[in-house]
Short mmCIF file of C-alpha atoms in Angstrom, two decimals:
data_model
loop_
_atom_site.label_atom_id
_atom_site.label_comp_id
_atom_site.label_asym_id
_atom_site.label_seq_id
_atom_site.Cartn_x
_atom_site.Cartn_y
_atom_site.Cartn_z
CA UNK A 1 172.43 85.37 100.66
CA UNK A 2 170.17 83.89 103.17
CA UNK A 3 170.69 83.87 106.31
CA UNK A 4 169.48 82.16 109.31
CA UNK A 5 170.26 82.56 112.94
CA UNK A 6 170.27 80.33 115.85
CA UNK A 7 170.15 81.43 119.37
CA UNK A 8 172.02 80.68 121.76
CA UNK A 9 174.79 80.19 120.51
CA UNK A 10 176.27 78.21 123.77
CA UNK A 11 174.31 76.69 126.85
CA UNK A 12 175.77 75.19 130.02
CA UNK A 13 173.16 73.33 131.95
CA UNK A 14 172.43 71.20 135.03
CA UNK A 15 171.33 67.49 134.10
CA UNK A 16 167.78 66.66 134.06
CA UNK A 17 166.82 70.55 133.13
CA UNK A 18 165.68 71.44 129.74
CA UNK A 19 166.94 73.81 127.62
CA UNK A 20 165.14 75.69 124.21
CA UNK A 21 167.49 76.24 121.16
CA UNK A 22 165.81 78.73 118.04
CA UNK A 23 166.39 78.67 114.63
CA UNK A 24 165.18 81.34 112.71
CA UNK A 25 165.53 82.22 108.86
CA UNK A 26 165.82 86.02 108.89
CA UNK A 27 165.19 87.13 105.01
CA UNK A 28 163.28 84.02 103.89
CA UNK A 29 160.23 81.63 104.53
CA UNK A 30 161.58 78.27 105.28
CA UNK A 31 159.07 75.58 104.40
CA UNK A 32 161.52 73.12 105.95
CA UNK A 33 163.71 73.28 108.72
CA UNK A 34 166.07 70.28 109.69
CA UNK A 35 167.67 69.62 113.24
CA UNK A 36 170.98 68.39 113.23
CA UNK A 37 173.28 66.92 115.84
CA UNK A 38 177.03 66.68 115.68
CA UNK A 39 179.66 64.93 118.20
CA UNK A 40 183.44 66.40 118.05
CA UNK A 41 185.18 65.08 114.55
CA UNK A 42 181.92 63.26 113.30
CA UNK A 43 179.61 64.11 110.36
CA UNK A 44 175.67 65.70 111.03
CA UNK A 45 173.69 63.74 112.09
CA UNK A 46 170.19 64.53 111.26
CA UNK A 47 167.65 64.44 113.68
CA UNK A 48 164.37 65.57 112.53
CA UNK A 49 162.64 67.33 109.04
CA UNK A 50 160.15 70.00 110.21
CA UNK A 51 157.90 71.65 108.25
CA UNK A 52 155.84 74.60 108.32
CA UNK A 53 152.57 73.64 110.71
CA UNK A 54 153.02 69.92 110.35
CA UNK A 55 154.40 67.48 112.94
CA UNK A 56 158.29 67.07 112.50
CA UNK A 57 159.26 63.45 111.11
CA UNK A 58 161.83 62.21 113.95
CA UNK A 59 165.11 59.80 112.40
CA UNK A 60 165.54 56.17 113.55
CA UNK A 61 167.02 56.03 117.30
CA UNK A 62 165.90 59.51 117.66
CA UNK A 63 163.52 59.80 121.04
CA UNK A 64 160.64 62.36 119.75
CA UNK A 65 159.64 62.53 123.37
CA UNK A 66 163.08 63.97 124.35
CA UNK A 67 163.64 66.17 121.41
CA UNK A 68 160.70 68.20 120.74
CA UNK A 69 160.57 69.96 117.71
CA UNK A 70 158.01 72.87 116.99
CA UNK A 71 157.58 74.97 113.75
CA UNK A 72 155.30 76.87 114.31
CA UNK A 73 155.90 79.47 111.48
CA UNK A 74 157.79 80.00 108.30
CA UNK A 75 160.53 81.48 109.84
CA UNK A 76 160.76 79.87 113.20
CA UNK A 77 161.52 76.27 114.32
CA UNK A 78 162.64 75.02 118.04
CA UNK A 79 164.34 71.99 119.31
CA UNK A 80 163.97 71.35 123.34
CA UNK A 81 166.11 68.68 124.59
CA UNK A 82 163.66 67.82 127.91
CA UNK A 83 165.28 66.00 130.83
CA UNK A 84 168.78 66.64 129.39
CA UNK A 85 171.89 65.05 130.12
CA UNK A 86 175.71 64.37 130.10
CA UNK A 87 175.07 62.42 126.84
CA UNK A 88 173.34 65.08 125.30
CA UNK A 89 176.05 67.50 125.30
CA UNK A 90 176.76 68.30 121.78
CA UNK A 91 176.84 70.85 118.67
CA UNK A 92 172.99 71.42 117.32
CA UNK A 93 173.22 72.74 113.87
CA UNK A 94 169.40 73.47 112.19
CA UNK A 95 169.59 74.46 108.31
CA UNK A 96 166.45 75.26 106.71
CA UNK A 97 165.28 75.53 102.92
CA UNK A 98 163.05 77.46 101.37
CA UNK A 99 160.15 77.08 99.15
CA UNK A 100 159.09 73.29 97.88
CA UNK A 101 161.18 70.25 96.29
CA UNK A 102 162.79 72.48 93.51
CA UNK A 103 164.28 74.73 96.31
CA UNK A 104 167.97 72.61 96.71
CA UNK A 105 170.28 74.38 99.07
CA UNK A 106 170.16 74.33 102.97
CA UNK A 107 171.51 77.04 104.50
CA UNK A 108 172.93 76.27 107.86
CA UNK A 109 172.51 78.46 111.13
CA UNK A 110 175.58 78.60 113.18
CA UNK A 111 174.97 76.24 115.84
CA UNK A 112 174.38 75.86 119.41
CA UNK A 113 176.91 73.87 121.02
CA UNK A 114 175.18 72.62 124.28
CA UNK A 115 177.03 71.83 127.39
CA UNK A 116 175.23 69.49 129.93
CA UNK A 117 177.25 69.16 133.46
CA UNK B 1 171.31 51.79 102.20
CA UNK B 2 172.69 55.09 101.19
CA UNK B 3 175.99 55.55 101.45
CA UNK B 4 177.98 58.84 101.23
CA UNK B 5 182.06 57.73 101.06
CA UNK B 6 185.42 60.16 101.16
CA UNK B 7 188.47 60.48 102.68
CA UNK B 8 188.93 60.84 106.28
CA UNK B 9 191.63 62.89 105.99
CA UNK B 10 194.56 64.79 103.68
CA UNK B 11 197.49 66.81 103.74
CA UNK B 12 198.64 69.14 101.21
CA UNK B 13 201.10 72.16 101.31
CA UNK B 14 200.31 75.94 100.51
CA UNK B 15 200.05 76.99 97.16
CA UNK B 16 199.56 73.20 95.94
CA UNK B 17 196.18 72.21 94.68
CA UNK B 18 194.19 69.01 96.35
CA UNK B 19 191.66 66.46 94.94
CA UNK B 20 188.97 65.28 97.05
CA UNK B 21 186.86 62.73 96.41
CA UNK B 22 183.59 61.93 97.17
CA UNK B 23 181.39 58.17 95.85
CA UNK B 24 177.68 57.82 96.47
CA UNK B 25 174.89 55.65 96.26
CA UNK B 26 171.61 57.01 97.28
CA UNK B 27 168.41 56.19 96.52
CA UNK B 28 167.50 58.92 93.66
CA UNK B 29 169.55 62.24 93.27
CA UNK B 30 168.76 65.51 92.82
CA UNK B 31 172.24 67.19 93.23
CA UNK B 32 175.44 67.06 95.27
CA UNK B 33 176.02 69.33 97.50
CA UNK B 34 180.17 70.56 99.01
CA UNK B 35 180.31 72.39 102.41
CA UNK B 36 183.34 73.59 103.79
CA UNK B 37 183.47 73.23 107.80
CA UNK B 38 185.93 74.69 110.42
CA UNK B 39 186.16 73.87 113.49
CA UNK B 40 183.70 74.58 116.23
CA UNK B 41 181.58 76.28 113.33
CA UNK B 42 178.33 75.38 110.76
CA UNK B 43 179.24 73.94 107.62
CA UNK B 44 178.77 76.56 104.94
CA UNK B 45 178.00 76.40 101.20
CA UNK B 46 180.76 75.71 98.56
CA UNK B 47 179.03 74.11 95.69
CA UNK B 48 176.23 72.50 94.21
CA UNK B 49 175.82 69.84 90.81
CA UNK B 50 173.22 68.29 89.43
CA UNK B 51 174.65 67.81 85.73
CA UNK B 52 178.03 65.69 85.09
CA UNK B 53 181.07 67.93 84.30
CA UNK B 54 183.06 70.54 86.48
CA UNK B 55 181.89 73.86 87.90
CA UNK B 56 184.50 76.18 88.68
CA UNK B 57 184.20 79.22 91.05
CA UNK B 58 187.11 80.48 92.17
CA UNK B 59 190.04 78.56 93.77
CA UNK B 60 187.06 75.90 94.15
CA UNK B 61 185.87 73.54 91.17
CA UNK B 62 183.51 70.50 91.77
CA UNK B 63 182.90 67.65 89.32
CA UNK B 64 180.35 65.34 88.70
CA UNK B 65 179.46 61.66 87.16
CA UNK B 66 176.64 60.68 87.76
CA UNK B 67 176.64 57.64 86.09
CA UNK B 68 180.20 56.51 88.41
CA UNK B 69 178.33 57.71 91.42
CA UNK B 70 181.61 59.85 91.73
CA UNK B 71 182.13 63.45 92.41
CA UNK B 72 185.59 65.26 93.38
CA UNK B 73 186.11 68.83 94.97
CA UNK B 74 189.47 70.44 93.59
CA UNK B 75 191.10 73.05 96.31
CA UNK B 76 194.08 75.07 94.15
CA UNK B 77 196.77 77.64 95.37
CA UNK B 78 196.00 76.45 98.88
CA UNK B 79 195.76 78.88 101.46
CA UNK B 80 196.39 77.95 105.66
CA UNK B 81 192.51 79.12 106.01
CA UNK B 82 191.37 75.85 103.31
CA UNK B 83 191.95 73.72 107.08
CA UNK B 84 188.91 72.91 107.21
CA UNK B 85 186.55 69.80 107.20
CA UNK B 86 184.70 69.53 103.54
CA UNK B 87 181.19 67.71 103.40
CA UNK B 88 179.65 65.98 100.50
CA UNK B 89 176.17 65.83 100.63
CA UNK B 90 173.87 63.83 98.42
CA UNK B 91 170.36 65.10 98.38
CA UNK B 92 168.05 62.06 97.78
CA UNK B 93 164.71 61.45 95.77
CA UNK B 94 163.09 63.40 98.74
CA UNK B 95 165.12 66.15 98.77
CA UNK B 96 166.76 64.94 101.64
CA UNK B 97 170.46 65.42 102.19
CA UNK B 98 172.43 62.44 102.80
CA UNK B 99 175.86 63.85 104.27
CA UNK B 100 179.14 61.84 104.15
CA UNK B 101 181.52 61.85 107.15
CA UNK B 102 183.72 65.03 106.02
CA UNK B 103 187.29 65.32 105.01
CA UNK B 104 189.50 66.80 107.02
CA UNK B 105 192.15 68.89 105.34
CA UNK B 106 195.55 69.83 106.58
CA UNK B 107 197.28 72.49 104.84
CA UNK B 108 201.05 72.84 105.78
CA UNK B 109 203.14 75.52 104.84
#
């Protein structure tokens, strides 16, 4: 099946730093990569659609500014969280799908559960 | 608005078989989607219907109506590693997927 990898995995930082996360599809071209947040016992929370070479379309309340999302290819998408802090601390899940609208499933990376002290 | 609904949480015992059920109302559909989640990891894949009735793989069957807006994942001969969160996700007239809150299962022995 398809697989896609995020890296890292976990990240401890100081507030006010910023901090990369990378989501990459490994044996497929993701046309569309989603960033997802998730707080301890809550649902995803989706952040941002990005697709390939296009600007990413940012969800109500989220701050584009502080969550910048690149994808620059068909296999890579990243999500910097600039000027991070305690708040932000949090499981980042990015799924991406392949090919166009009759492509249905998502397939999730594993997450990178971020840690800001 | 769209709105995903299930339960927040269950309980069943090994070996038993569970129900869970999952209403929607989204603007368009174009499938539902059921995710199994532990803890700590990334929801992965479980099942996927876009035509009413029940697909079975497995231990694992889902159903759906879409004309009740209603769609139920059935667990049998639980097993201690079904613990586990299960999503139902709704994927819109964009393709987008519209998740519910989860379900959090308890299996007891």
């Amino acid at each position: 099946g398809a697989v896609v990898s995020q890296h890292p995995s976990r990240v401890i930082c100081k507030s006010g730093t910023s901090v990369k996360i990378e989501c990459r599809s490994l044996d497929f071209q993701a046309t569309t990569m989603f960033w997802y947040r998730q707080f301890p016992k809550q649902s995803l929370m989706l952040m941002a659609t990005s697709n390939e070479g296009s600007k990413a379309t940012y969800e109500q309340g989220v701050e584009k500014d502080k969550f910048l999302i690149n994808h620059a290819s068909l296999t890579l998408s990243t999500l910097t969280v600039t000027s991070a802090h305690p708040e932000d601390s949090s499981f980042y899940i990015c799924s991406a799908r392949e090919g166009g609208g009759g492509a249905y499933e998502q397939y999730f990376g594993p997450g990178t559960r971020l840690t800001v002290t | 608005g769209q709105n995903i609904d299930q339960p927040t949480e269950m309980t069943a015992t090994e070996g038993a078989i569970v129900q869970i059920n999952c209403t929607y109302q989204t603007s368009g559909f174009n499938g539902l989607f059921w995710y199994q989640q532990h803890a700590g990891e990334a929801p992965t894949f479980l099942s996927y219907n876009v035509l009413d009735g029940l697909e079975e793989k497995g231990r694992f069957s889902s159903f759906l109506s879409r004309s009740k807006g209603y769609s139920y994942l059935l667990l049998k001969e639980l097993q201690m590693k079904d613990s586990a969160s299960y999503l139902c996700g709704v994927m819109d007239s964009n393709y987008q997927l519209i998740w519910g809150a989860g379900t959090k299962l308890i299996i007891k022995p």
